[in-house]
Amino acid sequence: MFRSARAPSMSPRTASARAIAETGAGQHGVASATACAYLDLECTVYMGEVDTERQALNVARMRMLGAEVVSVTSGSRTLKDAINEALRDWVASVDHTSYLFGTAAGPHPFPSMVRDLTRGIGDEARAQCLELTGSLPDAAVACVGGGSNAIGLFTAFVEDADVRLLGVEAGGNGVETGRHAAPITQGDVGVLHGARSYLLQDEDGQTQESHSISAGLDYPGVGPEHSYLAETGRAQYVPATDAEAMSAFDLLCKTEGIIPAIESAHALAGAVGLAKELGPDATILVNLSGRGDKDVHTAAEYFGLLDGPVVLEGGGDAGPRPADVQRAVEE
Amino acid sequence: MSAIDELFARTRAEGRAALVGYLPAGFPDQETSIAALTAMVEAGVDLLEIGLPYSDPVMDGPAIQAAADQALAGGTRTKDVIEVVRAVASTGAPTVIMTYWNPVERYGVDRFAADLAEAGGAGLITPDLIPDEAAEWDAASRAHELDRVFLVSPSSTDARLDMTAKASSGFIYATAVMGVTGTREQTSSLAPELVARLRAVTDKPIGVGLGVSNGEQAREIAEFADAVIVGSAFVRRMLESETAAAGVESVRELAQELRRGVERS
Ligand SMILES: Cc1ncc(COP(=O)(O)O)c(C=O)c1O
């Protein structure tokens, strides 16, 4: 009913009247708020202050659905800190509250619960691929924030040794700049939020801030099963920079008429790179984990599509249109 | 017998609870944290709990988060925390470091244990390390004769209380409430029951912490616990003081008040 590519996971112990969740891009927050509205549960969603600003549309959706959205102002004010705050809530409220963990990270059993709840995506995609093409894809590609949509896709193909699995992390300004969210590519093993996995951390084990144009990928850790798949070599993980993701975003808009989430655009960027390697006959399955409605503002700013301040002159004349202004500037 | 075992033998003989005082190293700066910890012992704190400032302290409420942020912003490193232990060793009170696990793992578990022991430390309190995952720390702490203080909470099952008590040494940290650190108006009704359940499975000393902020609350907890643990209230004294010197004096006053409480006098 609420199958999101990134399904909410109910915490194991409780049958409760209240649910809490953390959210980065707000997708998981909206899914949680939807489920709570339907089931008549009280719902509190923790979201980093930076993310409440860049994903304002989803904040509004959650509130419309009756959820309380708490803007988290500690630390980097993004997903990591939203998880901290949700954990702090939960240790005080565990006897009447379920924690709907939004990604395949965090303490056991959340990573495996989330995997089992998201694998429907992979199972369906695998069946559809067989039906449409008569064979399995050559590769399956997904973006990796905490790793829920990717683990949901990969799990269906892990046993299919011939299917390459490619996870795409957020390369931010470029992994060499230090401003990114690519812990498998650039981090070391550490413990965060109750799991041992790859992590962006400094020499002393303090968590480092991540950076990405995409709120949903802006997390310095990653689900432990991805670290395992990376270490065993079953899956490969590569970064896509903000610029590469936005160029793939543009490509999908223009060629397919689909506006993808910026998170998912990272997977597309990875697929574009892989397609060059595999050639035109290859079948590449990409998990389009979300739509881009929530990102229209960010994308419009990025591509410079927003009208400048419009000067109204006299009787309702809307003044020069942006294209004219642009031309004038160029002249 | 470890220094902590000796302490509890003494406080039990004196018919009182021990007073455990917490402050993060490097808060508000390295020098002041040493002065404040020293003042605590002078005023009657029996065991020092030195916080290792961490970027993601999920067991802590706003006061300790703010203190940790300040210490990290001031450049406090893991090695500086060990230096604070060394600096307060001369007070004679045993010291433990309260730390989240990743900084220890990053430093190297055995190396951390060796350096802590060498600086005169007595052990670690590990809020996000459960005994199930602590094999490396168990070995390192035994090799360097350090104590292992694990936490239990009112939601812990009897089986987990038993397992955690067996894995702990020095004392066991019982959280008085379900929640994060922070001062609270009232002491918890959950703490006496938790301590009673623990007593059924262990005779190791039990420290009760979370939410204790004044002498009256300390006295209530001293009725049934072997140690009263106070953290956020000290941190708030420091945060609310205009100058470092005033902060140290305010910390000293609170320690005196709490000491009267744990003496049940
Ligand atoms: C559309 C979309 N895709 C992907 C992600 C990344 O999360 P995960 O790695 O858990 O799939 C998010 C997170 O908010 C998202 O909104």
Coordinates of C-alpha atoms and ligand atoms in Angstrom, one line a residue:
Chain A
M1 CA 0.0 0.0 0.0
F2 CA 2.7 2.5 0.9
R3 CA 5.5 0.7 -1.0
S4 CA 8.1 3.3 -1.1
A5 CA 11.4 2.3 -2.7
R6 CA 12.6 2.9 0.8
A7 CA 10.1 1.2 3.0
P8 CA 9.6 2.2 6.6
S9 CA 10.7 -0.4 9.1
M10 CA 8.8 -0.8 12.3
S11 CA 10.9 -1.3 15.4
P12 CA 10.7 -4.8 16.6
R13 CA 9.4 -4.7 20.1
T14 CA 6.5 -2.5 20.2
A15 CA 2.8 -2.2 19.5
S16 CA 2.4 1.4 20.1
A17 CA 0.3 4.6 19.7
R18 CA 3.2 6.7 18.4
A19 CA 5.8 6.4 15.7
I20 CA 9.0 8.4 15.2
A21 CA 11.2 8.6 12.2
E22 CA 14.3 10.5 10.9
T23 CA 14.4 11.7 7.3
G24 CA 17.0 13.2 5.0
A25 CA 15.2 14.1 1.8
G26 CA 11.8 13.8 3.5
Q27 CA 10.7 10.8 1.4
H28 CA 10.9 8.4 4.3
G29 CA 9.3 11.1 6.5
V30 CA 6.4 11.4 4.1
A31 CA 6.0 7.6 3.9
S32 CA 6.0 7.4 7.7
A33 CA 3.5 10.3 8.0
T34 CA 1.3 8.6 5.4
A35 CA 1.3 5.3 7.3
C36 CA 0.6 7.0 10.6
A37 CA -2.3 9.0 9.2
Y38 CA -3.8 5.8 7.8
L39 CA -3.2 3.9 11.0
D40 CA -4.2 6.8 13.3
L41 CA -0.8 6.9 15.0
E42 CA 0.8 10.1 16.4
C43 CA 3.9 10.8 14.3
T44 CA 7.1 12.8 14.9
V45 CA 9.7 13.2 12.2
Y46 CA 13.2 14.4 12.9
M47 CA 14.9 16.3 10.0
G48 CA 18.1 18.3 9.9
E49 CA 17.5 22.1 9.6
V50 CA 19.5 22.2 6.4
D51 CA 17.2 19.5 4.9
T52 CA 14.0 21.2 6.1
E53 CA 15.1 24.1 4.0
R54 CA 16.2 22.3 0.8
Q55 CA 13.3 19.8 0.9
A56 CA 10.6 22.2 2.1
L57 CA 8.0 20.6 -0.1
N58 CA 8.3 17.4 1.8
V59 CA 8.1 19.2 5.1
A60 CA 4.8 20.6 4.0
R61 CA 3.5 17.2 2.9
M62 CA 4.4 15.7 6.2
R63 CA 2.6 18.5 8.1
M64 CA -0.5 18.1 5.8
L65 CA -0.5 14.4 6.8
G66 CA -0.6 15.4 10.4
A67 CA 3.0 14.7 11.4
E68 CA 5.0 16.9 13.7
V69 CA 8.3 17.8 11.9
V70 CA 11.2 18.6 14.3
S71 CA 13.9 20.7 12.8
V72 CA 17.2 19.4 14.2
T73 CA 19.8 22.2 14.8
S74 CA 22.7 20.2 16.3
G75 CA 25.9 19.1 14.5
S76 CA 25.8 19.3 10.8
R77 CA 22.0 19.8 10.8
T78 CA 21.5 17.0 8.3
L79 CA 20.5 13.3 8.3
K80 CA 23.2 12.1 10.8
D81 CA 21.9 14.6 13.4
A82 CA 18.3 13.7 12.7
I83 CA 19.2 10.1 13.5
N84 CA 20.9 11.2 16.7
E85 CA 17.8 13.1 17.8
A86 CA 15.4 10.2 16.9
L87 CA 17.6 7.8 18.9
R88 CA 17.5 10.3 21.9
D89 CA 13.7 10.4 21.6
W90 CA 13.4 6.7 21.4
V91 CA 15.5 5.8 24.5
A92 CA 13.0 7.8 26.5
S93 CA 9.8 6.7 24.7
V94 CA 10.5 3.1 23.7
D95 CA 7.6 1.6 25.7
H96 CA 5.0 3.4 23.7
T97 CA 6.8 4.4 20.5
S98 CA 7.9 2.6 17.4
Y99 CA 11.0 3.9 15.6
L100 CA 10.6 3.7 11.8
F101 CA 14.2 3.7 10.8
G102 CA 14.4 5.1 7.3
T103 CA 17.5 3.4 5.8
A104 CA 19.5 0.2 5.9
A105 CA 21.9 1.6 8.6
G106 CA 21.7 1.9 12.4
P107 CA 21.8 -0.8 15.0
H108 CA 20.8 -4.4 14.4
P109 CA 18.1 -5.4 13.5
F110 CA 17.3 -2.3 11.4
P111 CA 19.7 -2.9 8.5
S112 CA 18.3 -6.4 7.9
M113 CA 14.6 -5.4 8.6
V114 CA 14.9 -2.5 6.1
R115 CA 16.6 -4.8 3.5
D116 CA 13.8 -7.3 3.8
L117 CA 11.2 -4.6 3.5
T118 CA 12.8 -3.0 0.4
R119 CA 13.7 -6.1 -1.4
G120 CA 10.3 -6.2 -3.0
I121 CA 11.6 -3.6 -5.4
G122 CA 14.4 -5.9 -6.5
D123 CA 12.2 -8.9 -6.8
E124 CA 9.7 -7.1 -8.9
A125 CA 12.4 -5.5 -11.1
R126 CA 14.1 -8.9 -11.6
A127 CA 10.8 -10.5 -12.7
Q128 CA 10.0 -7.6 -15.0
C129 CA 13.4 -7.7 -16.6
L130 CA 13.0 -11.4 -17.3
E131 CA 9.6 -10.8 -18.8
L132 CA 10.6 -7.9 -20.9
T133 CA 14.0 -9.0 -22.2
G134 CA 14.0 -12.7 -21.6
S135 CA 17.2 -12.5 -19.5
L136 CA 18.7 -10.9 -16.4
P137 CA 20.3 -7.5 -16.7
D138 CA 24.0 -7.2 -17.1
A139 CA 24.1 -4.8 -14.2
A140 CA 21.9 -3.3 -11.5
V141 CA 22.6 0.2 -10.4
A142 CA 21.3 2.2 -7.4
C143 CA 22.3 5.3 -5.4
V144 CA 23.6 4.8 -1.9
G145 CA 22.9 7.1 1.0
G146 CA 22.3 4.9 4.0
G147 CA 21.7 2.2 1.4
S148 CA 18.0 1.1 1.6
N149 CA 17.0 1.4 -2.0
A150 CA 20.3 -0.1 -3.1
I151 CA 20.1 -3.1 -0.8
G152 CA 16.5 -3.6 -1.8
L153 CA 17.6 -3.9 -5.4
F154 CA 20.8 -5.8 -4.9
T155 CA 19.4 -8.5 -2.6
A156 CA 17.3 -9.9 -5.5
F157 CA 20.4 -10.2 -7.6
V158 CA 23.1 -11.2 -5.1
E159 CA 22.9 -14.9 -6.1
D160 CA 23.0 -14.0 -9.8
A161 CA 26.8 -13.9 -10.1
D162 CA 26.6 -12.6 -13.7
V163 CA 24.7 -9.5 -12.7
R164 CA 27.1 -6.7 -11.8
L165 CA 26.0 -4.6 -8.8
L166 CA 26.9 -1.0 -8.8
G167 CA 26.2 1.4 -5.9
V168 CA 26.7 5.1 -6.5
E169 CA 27.7 7.3 -3.6
A170 CA 27.5 11.1 -3.5
G171 CA 30.8 12.5 -4.7
G172 CA 29.7 16.1 -3.7
N173 CA 32.3 18.5 -5.0
G174 CA 34.6 15.6 -5.8
V175 CA 36.0 13.0 -3.4
E176 CA 39.4 14.7 -3.7
T177 CA 38.1 17.9 -2.2
G178 CA 37.0 16.3 1.1
R179 CA 33.5 17.6 0.5
H180 CA 31.5 14.5 -0.3
A181 CA 29.4 11.7 1.1
A182 CA 31.2 8.7 -0.2
P183 CA 32.3 6.6 2.9
I184 CA 32.9 3.4 0.9
T185 CA 35.0 5.2 -1.6
Q186 CA 36.9 7.4 0.8
G187 CA 36.1 6.5 4.4
D188 CA 37.5 3.9 6.9
V189 CA 35.8 1.4 9.1
G190 CA 34.3 2.8 12.2
V191 CA 31.2 2.6 14.5
L192 CA 28.4 5.0 14.1
H193 CA 24.7 4.7 15.1
G194 CA 25.3 1.2 16.5
A195 CA 26.8 -0.4 13.4
R196 CA 30.4 -1.1 12.2
S197 CA 30.7 0.1 8.6
Y198 CA 32.6 2.5 6.4
L199 CA 32.5 6.0 7.8
L200 CA 33.8 9.5 7.2
Q201 CA 35.8 10.2 10.3
D202 CA 38.9 12.1 11.4
E203 CA 42.0 10.7 12.9
D204 CA 40.4 10.6 16.4
G205 CA 37.2 8.8 15.2
Q206 CA 35.1 12.0 15.3
T207 CA 32.5 11.8 12.6
Q208 CA 33.2 14.2 9.7
E209 CA 30.5 16.2 8.0
S210 CA 29.3 15.0 4.7
H211 CA 28.4 17.2 1.7
S212 CA 26.1 16.5 -1.2
I213 CA 23.6 18.5 -3.3
S214 CA 21.2 15.7 -2.4
A215 CA 19.8 15.6 1.1
G216 CA 19.0 11.9 0.9
L217 CA 22.6 11.0 0.3
D218 CA 24.2 13.5 2.7
Y219 CA 25.2 11.0 5.4
P220 CA 28.8 10.2 6.5
G221 CA 28.0 6.5 7.2
V222 CA 26.5 3.7 5.2
G223 CA 24.5 0.5 6.0
P224 CA 26.8 -2.3 7.1
E225 CA 25.7 -4.8 4.4
H226 CA 27.0 -2.5 1.7
S227 CA 30.4 -2.4 3.4
Y228 CA 30.3 -6.2 3.4
L229 CA 29.3 -6.4 -0.3
A230 CA 32.1 -4.0 -1.1
E231 CA 34.7 -5.9 0.9
T232 CA 33.7 -9.3 -0.6
G233 CA 33.7 -7.6 -4.1
R234 CA 30.2 -8.7 -4.9
A235 CA 29.2 -5.1 -5.4
Q236 CA 31.2 -2.2 -6.6
Y237 CA 30.8 1.4 -5.3
V238 CA 31.7 4.5 -7.2
P239 CA 31.1 8.2 -6.5
A240 CA 29.1 10.6 -8.7
T241 CA 29.8 14.3 -8.1
D242 CA 27.0 16.9 -7.8
A243 CA 27.8 18.0 -11.3
E244 CA 27.7 14.5 -12.8
A245 CA 24.4 13.8 -11.0
M246 CA 22.8 17.0 -12.2
S247 CA 23.9 16.3 -15.8
A248 CA 22.3 12.9 -15.6
F249 CA 19.2 14.6 -14.1
D250 CA 19.0 16.9 -17.1
L251 CA 19.5 13.9 -19.4
L252 CA 16.6 11.9 -18.0
C253 CA 14.3 15.0 -18.1
K254 CA 15.1 15.7 -21.7
T255 CA 15.2 12.1 -23.1
E256 CA 12.5 10.4 -21.1
G257 CA 10.3 13.2 -19.8
I258 CA 10.9 12.0 -16.2
I259 CA 12.1 14.3 -13.5
P260 CA 14.1 12.1 -11.1
A261 CA 15.0 12.7 -7.5
I262 CA 18.5 14.1 -7.2
E263 CA 19.4 11.0 -5.2
S264 CA 18.3 8.8 -8.1
A265 CA 20.2 11.0 -10.5
H266 CA 23.4 9.8 -8.9
A267 CA 22.4 6.2 -9.9
L268 CA 21.8 7.5 -13.4
A269 CA 25.2 9.1 -13.5
G270 CA 26.7 5.8 -12.5
A271 CA 24.7 4.0 -15.2
V272 CA 25.9 6.5 -17.9
G273 CA 29.5 5.7 -16.9
L274 CA 28.8 2.0 -16.9
A275 CA 27.1 2.1 -20.3
K276 CA 30.2 3.5 -21.9
E277 CA 32.1 0.5 -20.5
L278 CA 29.5 -2.2 -21.3
G279 CA 28.5 -0.9 -24.8
P280 CA 25.1 -0.5 -26.5
D281 CA 23.9 -4.1 -26.3
A282 CA 24.0 -4.3 -22.5
T283 CA 20.9 -4.1 -20.3
I284 CA 21.4 -1.9 -17.3
L285 CA 18.7 -1.8 -14.6
V286 CA 18.6 1.5 -12.7
N287 CA 16.6 1.9 -9.5
L288 CA 14.8 5.3 -9.9
S289 CA 14.3 5.6 -6.1
G290 CA 12.2 8.7 -6.2
R291 CA 10.7 11.5 -8.3
G292 CA 12.0 14.9 -8.5
D293 CA 9.1 17.1 -7.4
K294 CA 10.8 17.8 -4.1
D295 CA 13.9 18.8 -5.9
V296 CA 12.5 21.2 -8.5
H297 CA 13.6 24.2 -6.5
T298 CA 17.2 23.0 -6.1
A299 CA 17.4 21.9 -9.7
A300 CA 15.9 25.2 -11.0
E301 CA 18.5 27.1 -9.0
Y302 CA 21.3 24.9 -10.1
F303 CA 20.4 25.3 -13.8
G304 CA 19.6 29.0 -13.4
L305 CA 15.9 28.6 -14.4
L306 CA 14.3 30.8 -11.9
D307 CA 13.1 34.3 -12.9
G308 CA 15.2 37.1 -11.5
P309 CA 13.4 39.7 -9.5
V310 CA 10.7 41.0 -11.9
V311 CA 10.3 44.7 -12.0
L312 CA 6.7 45.8 -12.5
E313 CA 6.4 48.9 -14.6
G314 CA 3.2 50.9 -14.8
G315 CA -0.2 49.3 -15.7
G316 CA 0.4 45.7 -15.0
D317 CA 3.2 45.3 -17.5
A318 CA 5.2 42.4 -16.2
G319 CA 8.4 44.0 -17.3
P320 CA 11.1 42.2 -19.2
R321 CA 10.9 38.4 -19.3
P322 CA 14.0 36.6 -18.0
A323 CA 15.0 35.5 -21.5
D324 CA 15.0 39.1 -22.5
V325 CA 17.0 40.1 -19.4
Q326 CA 19.4 37.3 -20.3
R327 CA 19.8 38.5 -23.8
A328 CA 20.3 42.1 -22.6
V329 CA 23.0 40.9 -20.2
E330 CA 24.7 39.1 -23.0
E331 CA 24.5 42.1 -25.3
Chain B
M1 CA 41.9 -5.2 44.0
S2 CA 41.5 -2.3 41.7
A3 CA 41.5 1.3 42.9
I4 CA 37.7 1.3 42.3
D5 CA 37.2 -1.9 44.3
E6 CA 39.2 -0.3 47.2
L7 CA 37.0 2.8 47.0
F8 CA 33.8 0.9 47.3
A9 CA 35.2 -1.3 50.1
R10 CA 35.9 2.0 51.9
T11 CA 32.6 3.7 51.3
R12 CA 30.7 0.6 52.2
A13 CA 32.7 0.4 55.5
E14 CA 31.8 4.1 56.1
G15 CA 28.2 3.3 55.5
R16 CA 27.7 5.8 52.7
A17 CA 27.4 5.9 48.9
A18 CA 30.3 7.0 46.7
L19 CA 30.0 10.2 44.8
V20 CA 30.9 10.1 41.1
G21 CA 31.3 13.4 39.3
Y22 CA 31.5 13.9 35.5
L23 CA 32.9 16.6 33.3
P24 CA 34.1 16.4 29.8
A25 CA 37.9 16.9 29.2
G26 CA 38.7 20.2 27.5
F27 CA 35.5 21.8 28.6
P28 CA 35.4 24.8 28.7
D29 CA 39.1 24.4 28.0
Q30 CA 41.9 22.0 29.0
E31 CA 43.2 24.0 32.0
T32 CA 39.8 24.8 33.4
S33 CA 38.6 21.2 33.1
I34 CA 41.6 20.1 35.1
A35 CA 40.9 22.8 37.7
A36 CA 37.3 21.8 38.0
L37 CA 37.9 18.1 38.3
T38 CA 40.5 18.8 41.0
A39 CA 38.0 21.1 42.8
M40 CA 35.5 18.3 42.7
V41 CA 37.8 15.9 44.5
E42 CA 38.7 18.5 47.0
A43 CA 35.0 19.0 47.7
G44 CA 34.3 15.3 48.2
V45 CA 33.9 13.6 44.9
D46 CA 35.2 10.0 45.3
L47 CA 35.6 9.0 41.6
L48 CA 36.1 11.2 38.6
E49 CA 34.4 10.4 35.3
I50 CA 36.1 12.3 32.5
G51 CA 34.1 12.6 29.3
L52 CA 35.8 12.1 26.0
P53 CA 34.1 14.7 23.8
Y54 CA 32.5 13.1 20.8
S55 CA 30.7 14.4 17.7
D56 CA 27.6 12.2 18.1
P57 CA 26.8 11.7 21.8
V58 CA 23.5 10.0 21.4
M59 CA 23.2 9.1 25.1
D60 CA 23.5 12.8 26.1
G61 CA 21.1 15.6 26.4
P62 CA 21.6 19.3 25.4
A63 CA 24.0 20.3 28.3
I64 CA 26.6 17.6 27.7
Q65 CA 26.2 18.0 23.9
A66 CA 27.0 21.6 24.2
A67 CA 30.0 20.9 26.4
A68 CA 31.3 18.3 24.0
D69 CA 30.9 20.7 21.1
Q70 CA 32.8 23.4 23.0
A71 CA 35.6 21.0 23.9
L72 CA 35.9 19.8 20.3
A73 CA 35.8 23.3 18.9
G74 CA 38.6 24.1 21.3
G75 CA 40.7 21.4 19.6
T76 CA 40.5 18.7 22.3
R77 CA 42.0 15.4 20.9
T78 CA 41.9 11.9 22.3
K79 CA 45.5 12.3 23.6
D80 CA 44.5 15.4 25.5
V81 CA 41.8 13.5 27.3
I82 CA 44.5 11.0 28.5
E83 CA 46.6 14.0 29.6
V84 CA 43.7 15.3 31.7
V85 CA 43.6 11.9 33.4
R86 CA 47.3 12.2 34.1
A87 CA 46.9 15.7 35.4
V88 CA 44.2 14.7 38.0
A89 CA 45.9 11.5 39.1
S90 CA 47.6 13.4 41.9
T91 CA 44.2 14.0 43.5
G92 CA 44.2 10.4 44.6
A93 CA 40.6 9.8 43.3
P94 CA 40.3 7.0 40.8
T95 CA 39.4 8.2 37.3
V96 CA 37.5 6.6 34.5
I97 CA 37.0 7.9 31.0
M98 CA 33.4 7.9 29.8
T99 CA 33.6 7.4 26.1
Y100 CA 31.6 6.4 23.0
W101 CA 33.3 3.5 21.3
N102 CA 34.5 4.8 17.9
P103 CA 37.2 7.1 19.3
V104 CA 38.7 4.1 21.3
E105 CA 38.5 1.9 18.3
R106 CA 40.2 4.5 16.2
Y107 CA 43.0 5.1 18.7
G108 CA 43.5 1.3 18.9
V109 CA 41.8 -0.6 21.7
D110 CA 44.9 -2.0 23.2
R111 CA 46.9 1.2 22.8
F112 CA 44.1 3.2 24.4
A113 CA 44.1 0.8 27.4
A114 CA 47.9 0.9 27.7
D115 CA 48.0 4.7 27.5
L116 CA 45.1 5.1 30.0
A117 CA 46.7 2.8 32.5
E118 CA 50.1 4.5 32.1
A119 CA 48.4 7.9 32.8
G120 CA 47.0 6.5 36.0
G121 CA 43.4 5.9 34.8
A122 CA 41.2 3.2 36.3
G123 CA 38.9 2.1 33.5
L124 CA 36.2 3.1 31.0
I125 CA 32.5 3.7 31.1
T126 CA 31.2 2.7 27.6
P127 CA 27.7 3.9 26.9
D128 CA 27.4 2.5 23.4
L129 CA 29.4 -0.7 23.8
I130 CA 27.4 -3.8 24.9
P131 CA 29.3 -6.7 26.4
D132 CA 28.2 -8.9 23.4
E133 CA 30.5 -6.8 21.2
A134 CA 33.3 -6.1 23.7
A135 CA 35.7 -9.0 23.4
E136 CA 38.6 -6.8 22.3
W137 CA 38.0 -4.4 25.2
D138 CA 37.6 -7.2 27.6
A139 CA 41.0 -8.6 26.7
A140 CA 42.7 -5.2 26.7
S141 CA 41.2 -4.1 30.0
R142 CA 42.4 -7.3 31.6
A143 CA 45.8 -7.0 30.2
H144 CA 46.2 -3.5 31.5
E145 CA 44.2 -4.0 34.7
L146 CA 41.5 -1.5 34.0
D147 CA 37.8 -1.7 35.0
R148 CA 35.0 -2.2 32.6
V149 CA 31.8 -0.3 33.4
F150 CA 28.8 -1.2 31.2
L151 CA 25.4 0.2 31.5
V152 CA 22.0 -1.2 32.2
S153 CA 18.6 0.5 32.0
P154 CA 15.1 0.0 33.4
S155 CA 14.2 -1.8 30.1
S156 CA 17.0 -4.3 30.4
T157 CA 15.7 -7.9 30.8
D158 CA 16.8 -10.0 33.8
A159 CA 19.0 -12.1 31.5
R160 CA 20.7 -8.9 30.2
L161 CA 21.2 -7.6 33.7
D162 CA 22.9 -10.8 34.6
M163 CA 25.1 -10.9 31.6
T164 CA 26.1 -7.2 31.9
A165 CA 26.8 -7.6 35.6
K166 CA 29.1 -10.5 34.9
A167 CA 31.0 -8.6 32.1
S168 CA 31.4 -5.4 34.3
S169 CA 34.1 -4.8 36.9
G170 CA 34.5 -1.9 39.3
F171 CA 30.9 -1.1 39.3
I172 CA 27.8 -1.3 37.1
Y173 CA 26.2 1.8 35.8
A174 CA 22.4 1.8 36.2
T175 CA 20.5 4.5 34.4
A176 CA 17.8 5.9 36.6
V177 CA 15.4 6.7 33.9
M178 CA 14.7 5.8 30.3
G179 CA 16.3 8.7 28.4
V180 CA 19.4 10.7 27.9
T181 CA 21.5 12.6 30.3
G182 CA 20.2 15.9 31.8
T183 CA 19.0 17.2 35.1
R184 CA 15.5 16.4 36.2
E185 CA 13.2 17.8 38.8
Q186 CA 12.4 14.5 40.4
T187 CA 14.4 11.4 41.0
S188 CA 13.1 8.4 39.2
S189 CA 10.8 5.8 40.6
L190 CA 12.3 3.3 38.2
A191 CA 15.8 3.3 39.8
P192 CA 15.0 1.5 43.1
E193 CA 13.4 -1.3 41.2
L194 CA 16.2 -1.6 38.7
V195 CA 18.8 -1.7 41.5
A196 CA 16.8 -4.4 43.4
R197 CA 16.7 -6.5 40.2
L198 CA 20.4 -6.1 39.8
R199 CA 21.1 -7.0 43.4
A200 CA 19.3 -10.3 42.8
V201 CA 22.0 -11.2 40.2
T202 CA 25.2 -9.5 41.5
D203 CA 26.9 -8.2 44.6
K204 CA 29.1 -5.9 42.5
P205 CA 28.7 -2.2 43.4
I206 CA 26.0 -0.3 41.5
G207 CA 26.1 3.3 40.5
V208 CA 23.0 5.2 39.7
G209 CA 23.1 8.1 37.3
L210 CA 21.0 10.3 34.9
G211 CA 19.1 13.2 36.2
V212 CA 20.6 13.8 39.6
S213 CA 21.1 17.4 40.2
N214 CA 21.1 18.3 43.9
G215 CA 22.0 17.0 47.4
E216 CA 18.4 16.0 48.2
Q217 CA 18.2 13.7 45.1
A218 CA 21.7 12.3 45.9
R219 CA 20.5 11.5 49.4
E220 CA 17.5 9.6 48.1
I221 CA 19.6 7.5 45.7
A222 CA 22.3 6.9 48.3
E223 CA 19.6 5.0 50.3
F224 CA 19.7 2.1 47.8
A225 CA 22.8 2.6 45.5
D226 CA 26.5 2.2 46.1
A227 CA 27.3 5.3 44.0
V228 CA 25.5 8.4 42.9
I229 CA 26.6 9.6 39.5
V230 CA 26.2 13.3 38.6
G231 CA 27.1 14.8 35.2
S232 CA 24.8 17.4 33.6
A233 CA 24.4 19.3 36.8
F234 CA 28.1 20.0 36.9
V235 CA 28.2 20.8 33.2
R236 CA 25.4 23.3 33.7
R237 CA 27.2 25.0 36.6
M238 CA 30.1 25.6 34.2
L239 CA 27.9 26.6 31.3
E240 CA 26.0 29.1 33.4
S241 CA 29.1 30.8 34.9
E242 CA 30.4 34.0 33.6
T243 CA 34.1 33.1 34.0
A244 CA 36.1 30.0 34.2
A245 CA 37.1 30.7 37.8
A246 CA 33.4 31.2 38.8
G247 CA 32.6 28.0 37.0
V248 CA 35.2 26.1 39.1
E249 CA 33.8 27.5 42.3
S250 CA 30.3 26.7 41.3
V251 CA 31.3 23.1 40.6
R252 CA 33.0 23.0 44.0
E253 CA 29.9 24.1 45.8
L254 CA 27.7 21.6 44.0
A255 CA 30.2 18.8 44.9
Q256 CA 30.0 19.8 48.6
E257 CA 26.3 19.7 48.5
L258 CA 26.2 16.3 46.8
R259 CA 28.8 14.9 49.2
R260 CA 26.5 15.8 52.2
G261 CA 23.8 13.9 50.3
V262 CA 25.7 10.7 49.7
E263 CA 26.8 10.7 53.4
R264 CA 23.1 10.4 54.1
S265 CA 23.7 13.2 56.7
Ligands
LIG1 C1 14.6 9.4 -3.6 C2 15.6 8.9 -2.7 N1 16.5 8.0 -3.1 C3 17.5 7.5 -2.3 C4 17.6 8.0 -1.0 C5 18.8 7.5 -0.2 O1 18.5 6.6 0.8 P1 18.9 5.1 0.7 O2 20.4 5.0 0.4 O3 18.6 4.6 2.1 O4 18.1 4.5 -0.3 C6 16.7 8.9 -0.5 C7 16.8 9.4 0.9 O5 16.1 10.2 1.4 C8 15.7 9.4 -1.4 O6 14.8 10.3 -0.9

